[in-house]
Amino acid sequence: MAGKAILWWRRLYWFLGVCGFLAALSGEEKERILRAVEEDREFRYALMGLLGFREVLDRITVLEERLARVEERMVKVEEALAGAVRALEKLLREMDSEKRRLERIERILGSLGRRHGLGLERLVLEAYRDLLERLGIDVYRVEKLRLVDREGRVFGVPGQVVDIDVYLGDDVCWLVEVKSFADREDVLLHYHKAVWASRQLGRRCRFVLVAVYVTEEARRLAERLGVDIVAGYVVSG
C-alpha cells in the first residue's frame, strides 16, 4: 500500500513537471507537438494518458473539498452533541436537587404528622382538599381499607394484606392512593390494586392517585388507564 502511494506521488510530480515544460514551449515547438499527436500513435496515447491523469487530479480536488465540508459539519454536530450532553447533565443535577428537596419535605411532613397525630397521607389529602372536593371526595371521610388477597392476585403471594384508601359516597366509590412522589410503577400498582379491590367490594369504583410530585410519564399512563391524578407538580422523568 505504501509502495503504491509513493509511485502515485512520483507520477504526480512528473506530471507537474511536464505541465511546466509545456508552458515554456515556443509556438513552433507546440506546432511540432501537435503534428506528433496527429502522426505518432504512441505519442498520442501517452498524451491522452496525461490528460486523463489531470482529470483524476481534478476529481481528487473535488473530493477533498467535499471532505472538508463534511468535516465542518461533523464539527458542528460534535458541538451540538456536547451542548446536549451539558444540558442533560444540568437536568440530572436539577432532578437530583429536586429529589433531595422532596426528601426534606417528607421528613418535615413526617415530623409534623407525628407531632399532631397526623400521618403523611392525611397531610397530603389536606393539602389538596379543594381539588379532591371538585371530584366529589370528602377527605375527612377517606378511610383505610384492609383486604386479604387469599389467591395472591395483587402481589403474587397468597394471603397478603392489601391496604388501600377508600371513599364511599352516596353514588360513587373512590379508591385512593396517596404518595409524596409518584412514578409510572406507582400508577401501575395502584391500578392493579384498585381493580382487584373494586371486585372484592362488588362495586364499580373510580381510581385516583394523589401526590405532591408526579412524573409526566406517570401522568400519561394514568390518563390511558382512566386513573385520575391530583398532584401539586408534574416533573419530567
mmCIF file of C-alpha atoms in Angstrom, residues 101-198:
data_model
loop_
_atom_site.group_PDB
_atom_site.id
_atom_site.type_symbol
_atom_site.label_atom_id
_atom_site.label_comp_id
_atom_site.label_asym_id
_atom_site.label_seq_id
_atom_site.Cartn_x
_atom_site.Cartn_y
_atom_site.Cartn_z
ATOM 1 C CA ARG A 101 -35.725 18.714 48.351
ATOM 2 C CA LEU A 102 -38.603 16.245 48.276
ATOM 3 C CA GLU A 103 -36.886 14.060 50.847
ATOM 4 C CA ARG A 104 -36.544 17.089 53.131
ATOM 5 C CA ILE A 105 -40.240 17.869 52.645
ATOM 6 C CA GLU A 106 -41.116 14.281 53.522
ATOM 7 C CA ARG A 107 -39.056 14.465 56.705
ATOM 8 C CA ILE A 108 -40.701 17.758 57.664
ATOM 9 C CA LEU A 109 -44.190 16.446 56.944
ATOM 10 C CA GLY A 110 -43.456 13.256 58.817
ATOM 11 C CA SER A 111 -42.246 15.258 61.803
ATOM 12 C CA LEU A 112 -45.354 17.452 61.717
ATOM 13 C CA GLY A 113 -47.556 14.410 61.409
ATOM 14 C CA ARG A 114 -46.024 12.757 64.454
ATOM 15 C CA ARG A 115 -46.359 15.950 66.474
ATOM 16 C CA HIS A 116 -50.001 16.470 65.599
ATOM 17 C CA GLY A 117 -51.105 12.877 65.366
ATOM 18 C CA LEU A 118 -51.476 13.006 61.581
ATOM 19 C CA GLY A 119 -49.861 10.707 59.049
ATOM 20 C CA LEU A 120 -48.168 11.823 55.857
ATOM 21 C CA GLU A 121 -51.105 10.577 53.801
ATOM 22 C CA ARG A 122 -53.554 12.679 55.786
ATOM 23 C CA LEU A 123 -51.388 15.768 55.361
ATOM 24 C CA VAL A 124 -51.248 15.286 51.590
ATOM 25 C CA LEU A 125 -55.016 14.822 51.435
ATOM 26 C CA GLU A 126 -55.464 18.003 53.459
ATOM 27 C CA ALA A 127 -53.107 19.888 51.143
ATOM 28 C CA TYR A 128 -55.189 19.002 48.073
ATOM 29 C CA ARG A 129 -58.594 19.034 49.706
ATOM 30 C CA ASP A 130 -60.019 21.654 47.319
ATOM 31 C CA LEU A 131 -59.003 19.644 44.238
ATOM 32 C CA LEU A 132 -60.400 16.432 45.694
ATOM 33 C CA GLU A 133 -63.673 18.118 46.598
ATOM 34 C CA ARG A 134 -64.092 19.019 42.921
ATOM 35 C CA LEU A 135 -64.098 15.291 42.233
ATOM 36 C CA GLY A 136 -66.719 14.831 44.927
ATOM 37 C CA ILE A 137 -64.342 13.375 47.523
ATOM 38 C CA ASP A 138 -64.651 14.411 51.166
ATOM 39 C CA VAL A 139 -61.118 13.982 52.510
ATOM 40 C CA TYR A 140 -62.443 13.609 56.067
ATOM 41 C CA ARG A 141 -64.362 10.510 55.031
ATOM 42 C CA VAL A 142 -61.486 8.753 53.288
ATOM 43 C CA GLU A 143 -60.796 5.582 55.259
ATOM 44 C CA LYS A 144 -58.149 2.898 55.217
ATOM 45 C CA LEU A 145 -59.383 -0.409 53.860
ATOM 46 C CA ARG A 146 -57.525 -3.658 54.540
ATOM 47 C CA LEU A 147 -58.323 -6.674 52.426
ATOM 48 C CA VAL A 148 -56.732 -10.113 52.364
ATOM 49 C CA ASP A 149 -55.635 -11.332 48.954
ATOM 50 C CA ARG A 150 -56.118 -15.059 49.516
ATOM 51 C CA GLU A 151 -55.323 -16.023 45.934
ATOM 52 C CA GLY A 152 -52.275 -13.807 45.509
ATOM 53 C CA ARG A 153 -53.779 -11.781 42.658
ATOM 54 C CA VAL A 154 -52.119 -8.482 43.612
ATOM 55 C CA PHE A 155 -48.604 -9.350 44.793
ATOM 56 C CA GLY A 156 -48.374 -12.918 43.528
ATOM 57 C CA VAL A 157 -48.262 -14.340 47.082
ATOM 58 C CA PRO A 158 -51.488 -15.725 48.603
ATOM 59 C CA GLY A 159 -52.615 -14.397 51.976
ATOM 60 C CA GLN A 160 -51.081 -10.928 51.664
ATOM 61 C CA VAL A 161 -52.836 -7.920 53.181
ATOM 62 C CA VAL A 162 -53.679 -5.197 50.654
ATOM 63 C CA ASP A 163 -54.039 -1.674 52.064
ATOM 64 C CA ILE A 164 -55.955 0.894 50.039
ATOM 65 C CA ASP A 165 -57.781 4.107 50.901
ATOM 66 C CA VAL A 166 -61.450 4.254 50.040
ATOM 67 C CA TYR A 167 -64.133 6.930 49.931
ATOM 68 C CA LEU A 168 -67.692 5.654 49.794
ATOM 69 C CA GLY A 169 -70.005 8.418 48.658
ATOM 70 C CA ASP A 170 -73.729 8.269 48.146
ATOM 71 C CA ASP A 171 -73.476 7.315 44.492
ATOM 72 C CA VAL A 172 -69.777 6.775 43.871
ATOM 73 C CA CYS A 173 -66.876 4.759 45.251
ATOM 74 C CA TRP A 174 -63.354 6.154 45.053
ATOM 75 C CA LEU A 175 -60.241 4.055 45.617
ATOM 76 C CA VAL A 176 -57.439 6.395 46.624
ATOM 77 C CA GLU A 177 -53.643 6.112 46.657
ATOM 78 C CA VAL A 178 -51.565 8.822 48.344
ATOM 79 C CA LYS A 179 -47.874 9.329 47.534
ATOM 80 C CA SER A 180 -45.339 12.056 48.043
ATOM 81 C CA PHE A 181 -43.747 11.155 44.678
ATOM 82 C CA ALA A 182 -45.487 9.007 42.070
ATOM 83 C CA ASP A 183 -43.879 7.452 39.020
ATOM 84 C CA ARG A 184 -45.040 5.004 36.373
ATOM 85 C CA GLU A 185 -44.709 1.963 38.641
ATOM 86 C CA ASP A 186 -46.851 3.618 41.332
ATOM 87 C CA VAL A 187 -49.634 4.204 38.806
ATOM 88 C CA LEU A 188 -49.500 0.590 37.627
ATOM 89 C CA LEU A 189 -49.553 -0.777 41.178
ATOM 90 C CA HIS A 190 -52.469 1.432 42.238
ATOM 91 C CA TYR A 191 -54.436 0.491 39.133
ATOM 92 C CA HIS A 192 -53.777 -3.213 39.737
ATOM 93 C CA LYS A 193 -54.749 -2.954 43.421
ATOM 94 C CA ALA A 194 -57.818 -0.839 42.709
ATOM 95 C CA VAL A 195 -59.180 -3.174 40.017
ATOM 96 C CA TRP A 196 -58.837 -6.095 42.400
ATOM 97 C CA ALA A 197 -60.306 -4.185 45.377
ATOM 98 C CA SER A 198 -63.328 -2.982 43.390
#
